[in-house]
Short mmCIF file of C-alpha atoms and ligand atoms in Angstrom, two decimals:
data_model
loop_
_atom_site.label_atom_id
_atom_site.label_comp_id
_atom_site.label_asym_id
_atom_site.label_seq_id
_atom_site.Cartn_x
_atom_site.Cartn_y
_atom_site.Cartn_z
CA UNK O 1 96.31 54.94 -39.48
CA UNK O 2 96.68 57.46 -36.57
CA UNK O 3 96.33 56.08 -32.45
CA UNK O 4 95.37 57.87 -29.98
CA UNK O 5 95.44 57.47 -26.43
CA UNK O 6 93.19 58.99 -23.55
CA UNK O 7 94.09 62.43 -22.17
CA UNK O 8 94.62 61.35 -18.54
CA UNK O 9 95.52 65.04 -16.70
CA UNK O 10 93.41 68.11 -16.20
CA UNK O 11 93.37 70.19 -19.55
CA UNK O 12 92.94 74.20 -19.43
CA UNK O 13 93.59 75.92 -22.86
CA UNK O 14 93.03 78.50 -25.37
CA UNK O 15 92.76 77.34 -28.97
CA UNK O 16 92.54 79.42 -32.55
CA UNK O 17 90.65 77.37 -34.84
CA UNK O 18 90.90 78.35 -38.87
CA UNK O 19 88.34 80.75 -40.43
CA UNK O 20 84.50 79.71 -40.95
CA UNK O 21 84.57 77.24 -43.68
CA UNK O 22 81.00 78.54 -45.23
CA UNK O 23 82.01 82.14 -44.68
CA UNK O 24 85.30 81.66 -46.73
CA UNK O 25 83.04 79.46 -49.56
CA UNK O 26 80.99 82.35 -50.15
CA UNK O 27 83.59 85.24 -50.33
CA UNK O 28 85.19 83.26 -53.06
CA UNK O 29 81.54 82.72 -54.96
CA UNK O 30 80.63 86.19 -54.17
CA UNK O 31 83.48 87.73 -55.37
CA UNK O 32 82.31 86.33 -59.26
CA UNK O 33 79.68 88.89 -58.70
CA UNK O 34 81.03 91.62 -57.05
CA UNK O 35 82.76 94.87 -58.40
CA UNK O 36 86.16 95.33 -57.17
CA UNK O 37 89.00 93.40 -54.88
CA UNK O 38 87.81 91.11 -52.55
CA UNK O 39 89.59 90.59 -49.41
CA UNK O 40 89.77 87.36 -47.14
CA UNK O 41 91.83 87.67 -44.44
CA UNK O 42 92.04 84.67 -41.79
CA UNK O 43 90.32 82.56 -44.70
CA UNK O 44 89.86 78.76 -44.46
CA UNK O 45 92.90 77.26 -46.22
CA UNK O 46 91.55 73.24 -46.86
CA UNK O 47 90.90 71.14 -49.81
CA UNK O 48 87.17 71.74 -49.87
CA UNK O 49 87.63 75.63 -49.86
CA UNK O 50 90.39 75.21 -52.81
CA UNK O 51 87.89 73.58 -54.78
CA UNK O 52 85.72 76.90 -54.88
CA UNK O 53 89.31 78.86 -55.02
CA UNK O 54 89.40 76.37 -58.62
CA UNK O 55 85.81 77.15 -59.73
CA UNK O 56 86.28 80.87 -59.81
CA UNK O 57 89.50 81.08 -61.44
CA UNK O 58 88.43 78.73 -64.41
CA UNK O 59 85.56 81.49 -64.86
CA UNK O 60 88.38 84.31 -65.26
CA UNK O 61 88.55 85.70 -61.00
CA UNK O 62 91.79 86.29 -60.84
CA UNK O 63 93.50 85.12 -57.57
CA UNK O 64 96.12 88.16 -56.64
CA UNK O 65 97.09 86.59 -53.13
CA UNK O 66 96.92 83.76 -51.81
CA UNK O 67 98.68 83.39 -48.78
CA UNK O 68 97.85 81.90 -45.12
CA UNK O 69 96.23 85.12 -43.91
CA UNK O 70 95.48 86.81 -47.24
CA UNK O 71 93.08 86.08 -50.49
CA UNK O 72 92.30 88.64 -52.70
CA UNK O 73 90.36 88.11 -55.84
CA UNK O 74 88.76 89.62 -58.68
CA UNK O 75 86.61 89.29 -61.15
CA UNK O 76 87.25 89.68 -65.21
CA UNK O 77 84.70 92.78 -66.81
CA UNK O 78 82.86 89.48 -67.56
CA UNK O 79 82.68 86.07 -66.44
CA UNK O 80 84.42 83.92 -68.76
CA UNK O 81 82.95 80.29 -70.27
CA UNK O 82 85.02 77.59 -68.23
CA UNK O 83 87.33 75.50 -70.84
CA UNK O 84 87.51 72.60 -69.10
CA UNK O 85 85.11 70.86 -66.34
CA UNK O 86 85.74 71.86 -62.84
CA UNK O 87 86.52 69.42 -60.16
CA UNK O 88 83.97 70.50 -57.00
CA UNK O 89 86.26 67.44 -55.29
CA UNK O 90 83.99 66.44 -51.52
CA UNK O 91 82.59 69.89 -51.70
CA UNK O 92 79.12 70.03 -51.47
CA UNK O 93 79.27 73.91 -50.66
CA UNK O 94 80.97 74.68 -54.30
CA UNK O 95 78.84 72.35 -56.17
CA UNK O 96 76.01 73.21 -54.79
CA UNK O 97 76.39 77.39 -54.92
CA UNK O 98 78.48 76.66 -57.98
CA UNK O 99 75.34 75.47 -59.87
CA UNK O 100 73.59 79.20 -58.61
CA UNK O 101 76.60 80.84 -59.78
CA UNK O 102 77.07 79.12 -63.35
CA UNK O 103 73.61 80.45 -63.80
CA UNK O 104 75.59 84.06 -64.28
CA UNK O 105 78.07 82.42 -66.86
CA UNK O 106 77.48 83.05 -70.74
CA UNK O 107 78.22 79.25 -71.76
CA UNK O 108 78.56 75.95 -70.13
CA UNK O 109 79.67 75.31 -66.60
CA UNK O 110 80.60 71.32 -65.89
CA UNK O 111 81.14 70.58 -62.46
CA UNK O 112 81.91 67.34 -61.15
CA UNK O 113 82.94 65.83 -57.95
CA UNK O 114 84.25 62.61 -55.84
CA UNK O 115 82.46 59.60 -55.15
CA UNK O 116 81.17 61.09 -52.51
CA UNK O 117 79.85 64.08 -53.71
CA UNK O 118 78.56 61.81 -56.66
CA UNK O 119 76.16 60.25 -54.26
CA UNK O 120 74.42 63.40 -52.90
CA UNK O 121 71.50 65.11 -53.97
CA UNK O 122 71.60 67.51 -56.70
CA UNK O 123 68.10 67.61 -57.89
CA UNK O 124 66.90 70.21 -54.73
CA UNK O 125 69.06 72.99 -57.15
CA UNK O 126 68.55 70.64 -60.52
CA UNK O 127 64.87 71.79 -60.21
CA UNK O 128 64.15 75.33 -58.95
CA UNK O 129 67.35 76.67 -61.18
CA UNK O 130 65.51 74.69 -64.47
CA UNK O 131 62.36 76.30 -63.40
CA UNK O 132 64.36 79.51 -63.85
CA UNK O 133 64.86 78.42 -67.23
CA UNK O 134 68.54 77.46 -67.06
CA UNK O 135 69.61 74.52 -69.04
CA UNK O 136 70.93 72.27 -66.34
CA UNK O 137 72.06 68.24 -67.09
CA UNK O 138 72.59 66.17 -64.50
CA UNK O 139 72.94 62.65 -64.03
CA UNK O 140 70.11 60.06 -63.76
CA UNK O 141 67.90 61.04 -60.31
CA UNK O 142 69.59 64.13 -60.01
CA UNK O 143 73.37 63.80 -58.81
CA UNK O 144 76.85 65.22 -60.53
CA UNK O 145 78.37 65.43 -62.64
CA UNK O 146 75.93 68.60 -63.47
CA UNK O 147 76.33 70.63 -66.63
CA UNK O 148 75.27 74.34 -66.59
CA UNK O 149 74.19 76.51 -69.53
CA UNK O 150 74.03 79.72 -68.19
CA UNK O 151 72.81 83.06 -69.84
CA UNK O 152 69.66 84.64 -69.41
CA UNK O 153 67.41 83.59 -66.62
CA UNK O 154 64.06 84.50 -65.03
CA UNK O 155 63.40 84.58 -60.64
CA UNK O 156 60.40 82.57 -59.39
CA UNK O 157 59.50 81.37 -55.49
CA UNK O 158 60.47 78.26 -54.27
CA UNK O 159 59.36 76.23 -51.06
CA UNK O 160 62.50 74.00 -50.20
CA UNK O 161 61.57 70.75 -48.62
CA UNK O 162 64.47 71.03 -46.51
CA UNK O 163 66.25 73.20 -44.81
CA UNK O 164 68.96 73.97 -46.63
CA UNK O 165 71.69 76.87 -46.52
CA UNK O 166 73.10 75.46 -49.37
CA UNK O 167 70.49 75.08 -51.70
CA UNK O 168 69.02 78.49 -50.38
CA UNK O 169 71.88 79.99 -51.69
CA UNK O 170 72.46 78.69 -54.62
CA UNK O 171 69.22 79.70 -55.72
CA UNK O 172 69.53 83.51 -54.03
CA UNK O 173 73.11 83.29 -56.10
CA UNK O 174 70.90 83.22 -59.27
CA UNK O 175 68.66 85.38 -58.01
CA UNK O 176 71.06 87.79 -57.89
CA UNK O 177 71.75 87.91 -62.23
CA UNK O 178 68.10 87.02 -62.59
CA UNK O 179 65.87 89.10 -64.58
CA UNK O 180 63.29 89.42 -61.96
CA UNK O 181 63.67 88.45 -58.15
CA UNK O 182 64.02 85.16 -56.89
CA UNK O 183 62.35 84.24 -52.93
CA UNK O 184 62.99 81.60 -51.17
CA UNK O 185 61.07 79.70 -48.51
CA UNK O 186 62.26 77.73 -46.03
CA UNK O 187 60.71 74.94 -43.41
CA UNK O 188 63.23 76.20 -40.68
CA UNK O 189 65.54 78.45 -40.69
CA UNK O 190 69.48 77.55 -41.56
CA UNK O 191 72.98 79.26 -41.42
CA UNK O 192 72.09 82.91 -42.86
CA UNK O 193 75.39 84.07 -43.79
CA UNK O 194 74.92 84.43 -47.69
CA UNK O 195 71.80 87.16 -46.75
CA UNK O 196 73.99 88.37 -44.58
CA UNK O 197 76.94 88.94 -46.98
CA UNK O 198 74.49 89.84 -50.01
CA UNK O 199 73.53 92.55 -47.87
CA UNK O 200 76.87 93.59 -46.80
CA UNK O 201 78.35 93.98 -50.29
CA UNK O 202 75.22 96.14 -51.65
CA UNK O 203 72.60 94.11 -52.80
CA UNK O 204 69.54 94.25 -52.00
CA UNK O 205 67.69 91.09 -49.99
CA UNK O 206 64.68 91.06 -47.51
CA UNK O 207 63.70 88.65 -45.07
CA UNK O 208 60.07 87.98 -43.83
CA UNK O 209 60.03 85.29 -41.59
CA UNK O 210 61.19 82.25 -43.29
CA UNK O 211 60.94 83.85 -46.64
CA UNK O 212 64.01 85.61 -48.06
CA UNK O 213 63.95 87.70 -51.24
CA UNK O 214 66.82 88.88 -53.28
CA UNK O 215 66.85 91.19 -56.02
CA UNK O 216 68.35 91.24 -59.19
CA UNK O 217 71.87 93.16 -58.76
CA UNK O 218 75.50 93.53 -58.78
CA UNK O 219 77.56 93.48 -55.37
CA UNK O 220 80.49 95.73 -54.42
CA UNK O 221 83.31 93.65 -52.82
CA UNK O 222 84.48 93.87 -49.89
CA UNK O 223 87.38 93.30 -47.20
CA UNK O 224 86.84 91.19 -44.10
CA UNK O 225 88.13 88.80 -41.77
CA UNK O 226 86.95 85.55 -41.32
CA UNK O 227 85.99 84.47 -37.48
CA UNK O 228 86.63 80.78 -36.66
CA UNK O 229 84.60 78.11 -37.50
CA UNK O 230 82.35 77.59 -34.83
CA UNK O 231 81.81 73.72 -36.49
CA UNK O 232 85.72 73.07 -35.77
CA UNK O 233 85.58 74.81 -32.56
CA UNK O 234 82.91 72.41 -31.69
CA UNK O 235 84.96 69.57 -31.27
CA UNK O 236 87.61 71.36 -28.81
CA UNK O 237 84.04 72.00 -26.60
CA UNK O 238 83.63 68.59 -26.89
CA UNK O 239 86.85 67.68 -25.71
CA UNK O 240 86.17 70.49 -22.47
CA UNK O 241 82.49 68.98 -22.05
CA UNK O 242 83.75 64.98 -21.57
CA UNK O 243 85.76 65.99 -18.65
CA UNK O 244 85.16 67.79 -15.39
CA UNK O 245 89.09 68.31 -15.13
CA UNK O 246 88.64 70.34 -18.84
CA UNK O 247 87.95 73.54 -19.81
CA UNK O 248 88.82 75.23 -23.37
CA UNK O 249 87.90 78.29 -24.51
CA UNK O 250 87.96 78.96 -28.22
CA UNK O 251 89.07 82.21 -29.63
CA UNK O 252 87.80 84.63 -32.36
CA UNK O 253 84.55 82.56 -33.35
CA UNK O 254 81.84 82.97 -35.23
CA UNK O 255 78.67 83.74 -33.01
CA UNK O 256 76.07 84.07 -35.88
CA UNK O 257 73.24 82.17 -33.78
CA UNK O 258 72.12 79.87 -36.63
CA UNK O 259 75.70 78.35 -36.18
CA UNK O 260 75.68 77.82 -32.42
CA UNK O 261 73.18 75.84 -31.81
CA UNK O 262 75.55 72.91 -30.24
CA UNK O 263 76.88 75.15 -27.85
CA UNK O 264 73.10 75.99 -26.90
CA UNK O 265 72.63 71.93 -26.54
CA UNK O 266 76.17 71.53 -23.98
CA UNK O 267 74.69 73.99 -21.97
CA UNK O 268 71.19 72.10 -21.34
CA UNK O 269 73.32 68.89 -20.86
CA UNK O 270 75.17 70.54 -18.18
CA UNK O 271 78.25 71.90 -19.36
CA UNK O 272 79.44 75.28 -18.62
CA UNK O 273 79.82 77.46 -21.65
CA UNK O 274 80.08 80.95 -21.43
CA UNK O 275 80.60 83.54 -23.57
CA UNK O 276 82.44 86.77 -24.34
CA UNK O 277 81.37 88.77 -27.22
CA UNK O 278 83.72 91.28 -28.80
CA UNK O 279 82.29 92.44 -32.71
CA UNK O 280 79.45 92.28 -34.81
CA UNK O 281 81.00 92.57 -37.84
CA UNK O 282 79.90 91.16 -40.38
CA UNK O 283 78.94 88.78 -38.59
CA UNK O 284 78.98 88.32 -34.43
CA UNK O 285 81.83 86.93 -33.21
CA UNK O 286 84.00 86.44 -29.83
CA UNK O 287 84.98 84.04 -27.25
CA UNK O 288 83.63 81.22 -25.81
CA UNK O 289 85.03 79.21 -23.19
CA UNK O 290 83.49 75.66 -22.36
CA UNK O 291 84.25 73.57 -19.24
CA UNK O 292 82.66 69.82 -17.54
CA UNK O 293 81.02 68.08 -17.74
CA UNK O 294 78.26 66.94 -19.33
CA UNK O 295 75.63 65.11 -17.49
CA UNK O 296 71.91 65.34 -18.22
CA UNK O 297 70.20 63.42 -21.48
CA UNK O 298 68.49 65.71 -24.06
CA UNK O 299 65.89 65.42 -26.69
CA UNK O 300 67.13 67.09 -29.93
CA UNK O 301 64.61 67.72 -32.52
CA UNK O 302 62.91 70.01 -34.86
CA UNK O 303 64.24 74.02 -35.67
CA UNK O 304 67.18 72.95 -33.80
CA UNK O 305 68.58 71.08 -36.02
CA UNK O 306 69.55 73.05 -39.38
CA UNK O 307 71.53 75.25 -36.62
CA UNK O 308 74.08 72.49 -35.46
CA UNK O 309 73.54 70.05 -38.30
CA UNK O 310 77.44 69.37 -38.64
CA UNK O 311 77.47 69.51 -34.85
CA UNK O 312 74.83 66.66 -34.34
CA UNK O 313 76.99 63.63 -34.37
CA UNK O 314 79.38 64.93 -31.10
CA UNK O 315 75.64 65.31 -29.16
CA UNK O 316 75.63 61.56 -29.76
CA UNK O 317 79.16 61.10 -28.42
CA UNK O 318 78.86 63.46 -25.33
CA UNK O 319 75.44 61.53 -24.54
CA UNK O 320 77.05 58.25 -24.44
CA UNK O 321 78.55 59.80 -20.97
CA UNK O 322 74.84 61.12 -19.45
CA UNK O 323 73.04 59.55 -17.40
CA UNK O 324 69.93 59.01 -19.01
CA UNK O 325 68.23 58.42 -22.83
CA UNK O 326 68.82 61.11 -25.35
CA UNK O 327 66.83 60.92 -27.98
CA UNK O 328 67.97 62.61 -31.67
CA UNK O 329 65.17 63.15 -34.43
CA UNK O 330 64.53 64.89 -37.65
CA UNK O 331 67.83 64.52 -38.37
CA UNK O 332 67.73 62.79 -41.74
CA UNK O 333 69.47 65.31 -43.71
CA UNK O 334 72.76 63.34 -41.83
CA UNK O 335 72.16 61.11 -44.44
CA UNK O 336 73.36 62.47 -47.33
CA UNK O 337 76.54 64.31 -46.05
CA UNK O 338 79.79 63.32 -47.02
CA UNK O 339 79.36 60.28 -45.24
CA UNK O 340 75.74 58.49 -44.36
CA UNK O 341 76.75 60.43 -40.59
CA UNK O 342 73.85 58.71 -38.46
CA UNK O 343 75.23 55.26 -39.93
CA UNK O 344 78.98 55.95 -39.71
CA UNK O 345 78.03 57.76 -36.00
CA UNK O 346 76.10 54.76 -34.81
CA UNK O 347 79.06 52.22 -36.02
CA UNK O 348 81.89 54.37 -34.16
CA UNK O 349 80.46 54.75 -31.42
CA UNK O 350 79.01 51.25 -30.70
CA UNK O 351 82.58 49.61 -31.34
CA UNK O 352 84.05 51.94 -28.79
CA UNK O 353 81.19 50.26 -26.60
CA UNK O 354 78.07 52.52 -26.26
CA UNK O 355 74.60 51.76 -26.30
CA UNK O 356 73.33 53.82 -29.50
CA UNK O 357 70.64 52.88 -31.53
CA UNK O 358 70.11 53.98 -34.88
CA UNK O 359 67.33 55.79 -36.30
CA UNK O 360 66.27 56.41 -40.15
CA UNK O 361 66.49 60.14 -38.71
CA UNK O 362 68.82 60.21 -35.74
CA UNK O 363 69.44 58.06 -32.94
CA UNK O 364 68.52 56.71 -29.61
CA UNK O 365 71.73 56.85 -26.92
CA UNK O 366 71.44 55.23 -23.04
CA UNK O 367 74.06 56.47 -21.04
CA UNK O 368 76.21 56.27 -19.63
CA UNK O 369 78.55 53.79 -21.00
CA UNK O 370 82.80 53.87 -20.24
CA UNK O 371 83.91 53.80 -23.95
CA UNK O 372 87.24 51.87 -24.67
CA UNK O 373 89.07 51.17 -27.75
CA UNK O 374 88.93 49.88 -31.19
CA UNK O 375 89.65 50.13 -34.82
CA UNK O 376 87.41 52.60 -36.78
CA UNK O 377 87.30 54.20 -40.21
CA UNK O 378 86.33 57.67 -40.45
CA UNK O 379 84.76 56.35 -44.21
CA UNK O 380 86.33 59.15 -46.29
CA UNK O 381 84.38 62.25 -43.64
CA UNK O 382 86.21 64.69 -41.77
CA UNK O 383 83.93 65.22 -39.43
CA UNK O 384 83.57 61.55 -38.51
CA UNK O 385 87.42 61.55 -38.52
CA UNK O 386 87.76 64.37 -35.47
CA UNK O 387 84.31 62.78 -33.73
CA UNK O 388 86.80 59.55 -33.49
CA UNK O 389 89.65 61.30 -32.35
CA UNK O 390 87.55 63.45 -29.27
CA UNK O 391 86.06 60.28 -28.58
CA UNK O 392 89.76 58.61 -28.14
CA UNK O 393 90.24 61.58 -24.79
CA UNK O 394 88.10 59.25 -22.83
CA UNK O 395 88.04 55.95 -24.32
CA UNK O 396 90.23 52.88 -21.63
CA UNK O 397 92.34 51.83 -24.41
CA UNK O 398 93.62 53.25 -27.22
CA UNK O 399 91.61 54.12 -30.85
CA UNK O 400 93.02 53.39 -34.13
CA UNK O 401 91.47 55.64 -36.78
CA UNK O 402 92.07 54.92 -40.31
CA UNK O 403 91.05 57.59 -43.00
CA UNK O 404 92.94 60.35 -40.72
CA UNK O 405 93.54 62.09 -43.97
CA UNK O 406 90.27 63.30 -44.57
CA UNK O 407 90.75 66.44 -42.20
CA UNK O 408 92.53 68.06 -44.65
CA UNK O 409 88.96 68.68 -46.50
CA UNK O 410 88.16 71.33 -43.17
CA UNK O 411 90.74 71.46 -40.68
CA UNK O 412 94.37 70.27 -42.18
CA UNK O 413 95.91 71.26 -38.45
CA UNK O 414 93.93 69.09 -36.39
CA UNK O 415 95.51 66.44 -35.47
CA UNK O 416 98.78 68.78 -35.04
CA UNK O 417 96.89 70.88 -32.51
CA UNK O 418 95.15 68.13 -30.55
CA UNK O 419 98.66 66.69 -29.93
CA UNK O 420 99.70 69.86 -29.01
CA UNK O 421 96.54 69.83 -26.00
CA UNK O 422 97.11 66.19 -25.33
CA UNK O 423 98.65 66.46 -21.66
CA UNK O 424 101.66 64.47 -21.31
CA UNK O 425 101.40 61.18 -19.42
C1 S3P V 1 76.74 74.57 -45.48
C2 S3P V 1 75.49 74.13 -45.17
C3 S3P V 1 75.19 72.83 -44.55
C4 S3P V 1 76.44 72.20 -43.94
C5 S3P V 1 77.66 72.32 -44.79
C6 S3P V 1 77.94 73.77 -45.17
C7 S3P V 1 76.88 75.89 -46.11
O1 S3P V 1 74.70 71.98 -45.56
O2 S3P V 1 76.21 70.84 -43.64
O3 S3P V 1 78.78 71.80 -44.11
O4 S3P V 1 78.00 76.44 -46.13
O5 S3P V 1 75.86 76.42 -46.59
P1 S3P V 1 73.13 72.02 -45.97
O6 S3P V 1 72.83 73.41 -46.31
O7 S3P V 1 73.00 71.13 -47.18
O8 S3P V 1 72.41 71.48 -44.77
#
């Protein structure tokens, strides 16, 4: 169990937060595919990143580096059958792709997961990759473990009923060692990086509005570094945006606009964010610096979403200190992350004292409220670990958090870092 105690004096900082957790995911996958050495410098180093580092070596990727700054892999002449069943651990992002990518694999593929990642859907791949006529088992109503027969395997369109990066993927991922193309249609549009990337190593994948198709092909690999994760950065902006005494600007992070939509939701609730481009590639990144405070309600809803879905739960937090009702909706899919998020949200946050109302897809938060302490339990989720922790900056009394350990799934140097900000006194 970790305390932590309000940060009482002005904060001004610069922080480096580790490389894009969904960008580092899918150089690992991709490199299965591609011809060549891939190269991942900056790459996200956490337990949920090593689980995709796991799935690729058991299907003969060989890992040549693997160092802080540097991973280099590549692929066998030919994907080997895995011997043994591959532990996806709490990541949805490796199960999930992993499924597309098994679909490549002469032989079977078993991938299996946590209790967590037991209890989230599996059918929304289960389905479209069987009606690409790959053998899949899963386990009654469509969760892990799944089993993969991979092999020869036809394209098709699919409508997802959600938006879905990760299940867009996966299916684009078999689309890829398909026999004819594979397009995918989305209600909204969500993180785009794996178009992106197919593009960038060589294959060939159009996008028409909310439709995507990718063509059956190999991809060359490729070097590049990975920007920071604009989802981790997003709870240093928090920090900034509670305070007017704060500001922080994060460095070297992803700007790829279907990640940024919290940033895009601090500045209509009154914070200052501004910010500082300096590449486009492969992806936009630069610097963005955020500073106080927060103070008008919002309504979140709709296309906004699937752009800030990780980021959703610190809107709830930062409205807790507007003046005002802010309303969140359409926000189901919070449901079924690693933790039920709008349930463990709502509980945090009322037992540090606000007014939040839960929703089945979001909530309902009057502000403002002064928060103050209490015991909470971040219920096995990273994210609703750090959410605790930013919280804490402004809470009267001090927070207890149990289940600390779970930032080690996205961010292992948090807590190291945010003691490092924490101004003394
Ligand atoms: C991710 C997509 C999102 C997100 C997850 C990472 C990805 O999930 O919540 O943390 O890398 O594609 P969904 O696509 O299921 O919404």
């Amino acid at each position: 169990m970790l305390e932590f105690t309000a940060w009482k004096k002005p904060v001004k900082a610069r922080v480096a937060v580790p490389g894009d957790k969904s960008l580092t995911h899918r150089g690992i996958l991709f490199s299965a595919l591609a011809e060549g050495e891939m190269i991942l410098e900056h790459w996200l180093d956490a337990a949920d990143t090593r689980a995709s580092v796991r799935l690729v070596q058991a299907l003969g990727v060989e890992v040549r580096e693997l160092s802080p700054e540097r991973l280099v892999l590549e692929r066998p002449r030919r994907l080997q059958e895995a011997v043994t069943p591959i532990d996806a651990a709490n990541s949805g992002t490796t199960m999930r792709l992993g499924a597309g990518l098994a679909a490549a694999v002469h032989g079977l593929t078993v991938l299996y997961g946590d209790a967590s990642l037991s209890r989230r859907p599996m059918a929304r791949v289960v389905e479209p990759l069987r009606a690409m006529g790959v053998q899949v088992l899963a386990r009654e109503g469509g969760f892990a473990p799944l089993a993969i027969q991979g092999g020869r395997h036809q394209g098709g369109q699919f409508t997802l009923a959600v938006a879905s990066a990760q299940v867009k993927s996966s299916l684009l991922l078999a689309g890829l060692t398909a026999e004819d193309p594979v397009r995918v249609i989305e209600p909204a549009l969500s993180r785009d990086h794996t178009e992106r990337l197919i593009a960038a190593m060589g294959g060939n994948i159009t996008r028409d509005g909310l439709a995507v198709t990718v063509y059956p092909g190999s991809l060359h690999a490729m070097a590049f570094r990975v920007p920071g994760d604009p989802s981790s950065g997003a709870f240093w902006a928090a920090i900034a945006a509670l305070d007017a005494d704060r500001a922080v600007t994060v460095e070297s992070m992803l700007f790829n606009p279907t990640r940024t939509g919290f940033y895009r939701v601090l500045a209509q609730m009154g914070a200052s964010v501004h910010w500082d481009a300096v590449s486009e590639l492969p992806e936009p990144w630069g610097h963005v610096e955020v500073r106080g405070r927060v103070c008008r309600p919002v309504v979140v809803e709709g296309a906004d979403i699937p752009q800030m879905i990780d980021e959703v739960p610190l809107v709830a937090l930062l409205a807790t200190q507007c003046e005002g009702t802010t309303v969140i909706r359409g926000a189901e899919e919070l449901r079924v992350k690693e933790s039920d998020r709008i349930q463990v949200t709502g509980q945090i946050l009322r037992s540090l004292g606000a007014q939040v109302e839960d929703r089945p897809d979001g909530w309902v938060i009057e502000g403002p409220t002064r928060l103050h302490g209490a015991e909470v339990d971040a219920r096995g989720d990273h994210r609703m670990a750090m959410l605790a922790a930013v919280a804490a900056t402004v809470a009267e009394s001090p927070v207890r958090l149990r289940g600390e350990d779970a930032v080690r799934i996205s961010y292992p140097d948090f807590f190291a870092q945010y003691h490092a900000l924490q101004p003394e006194g």
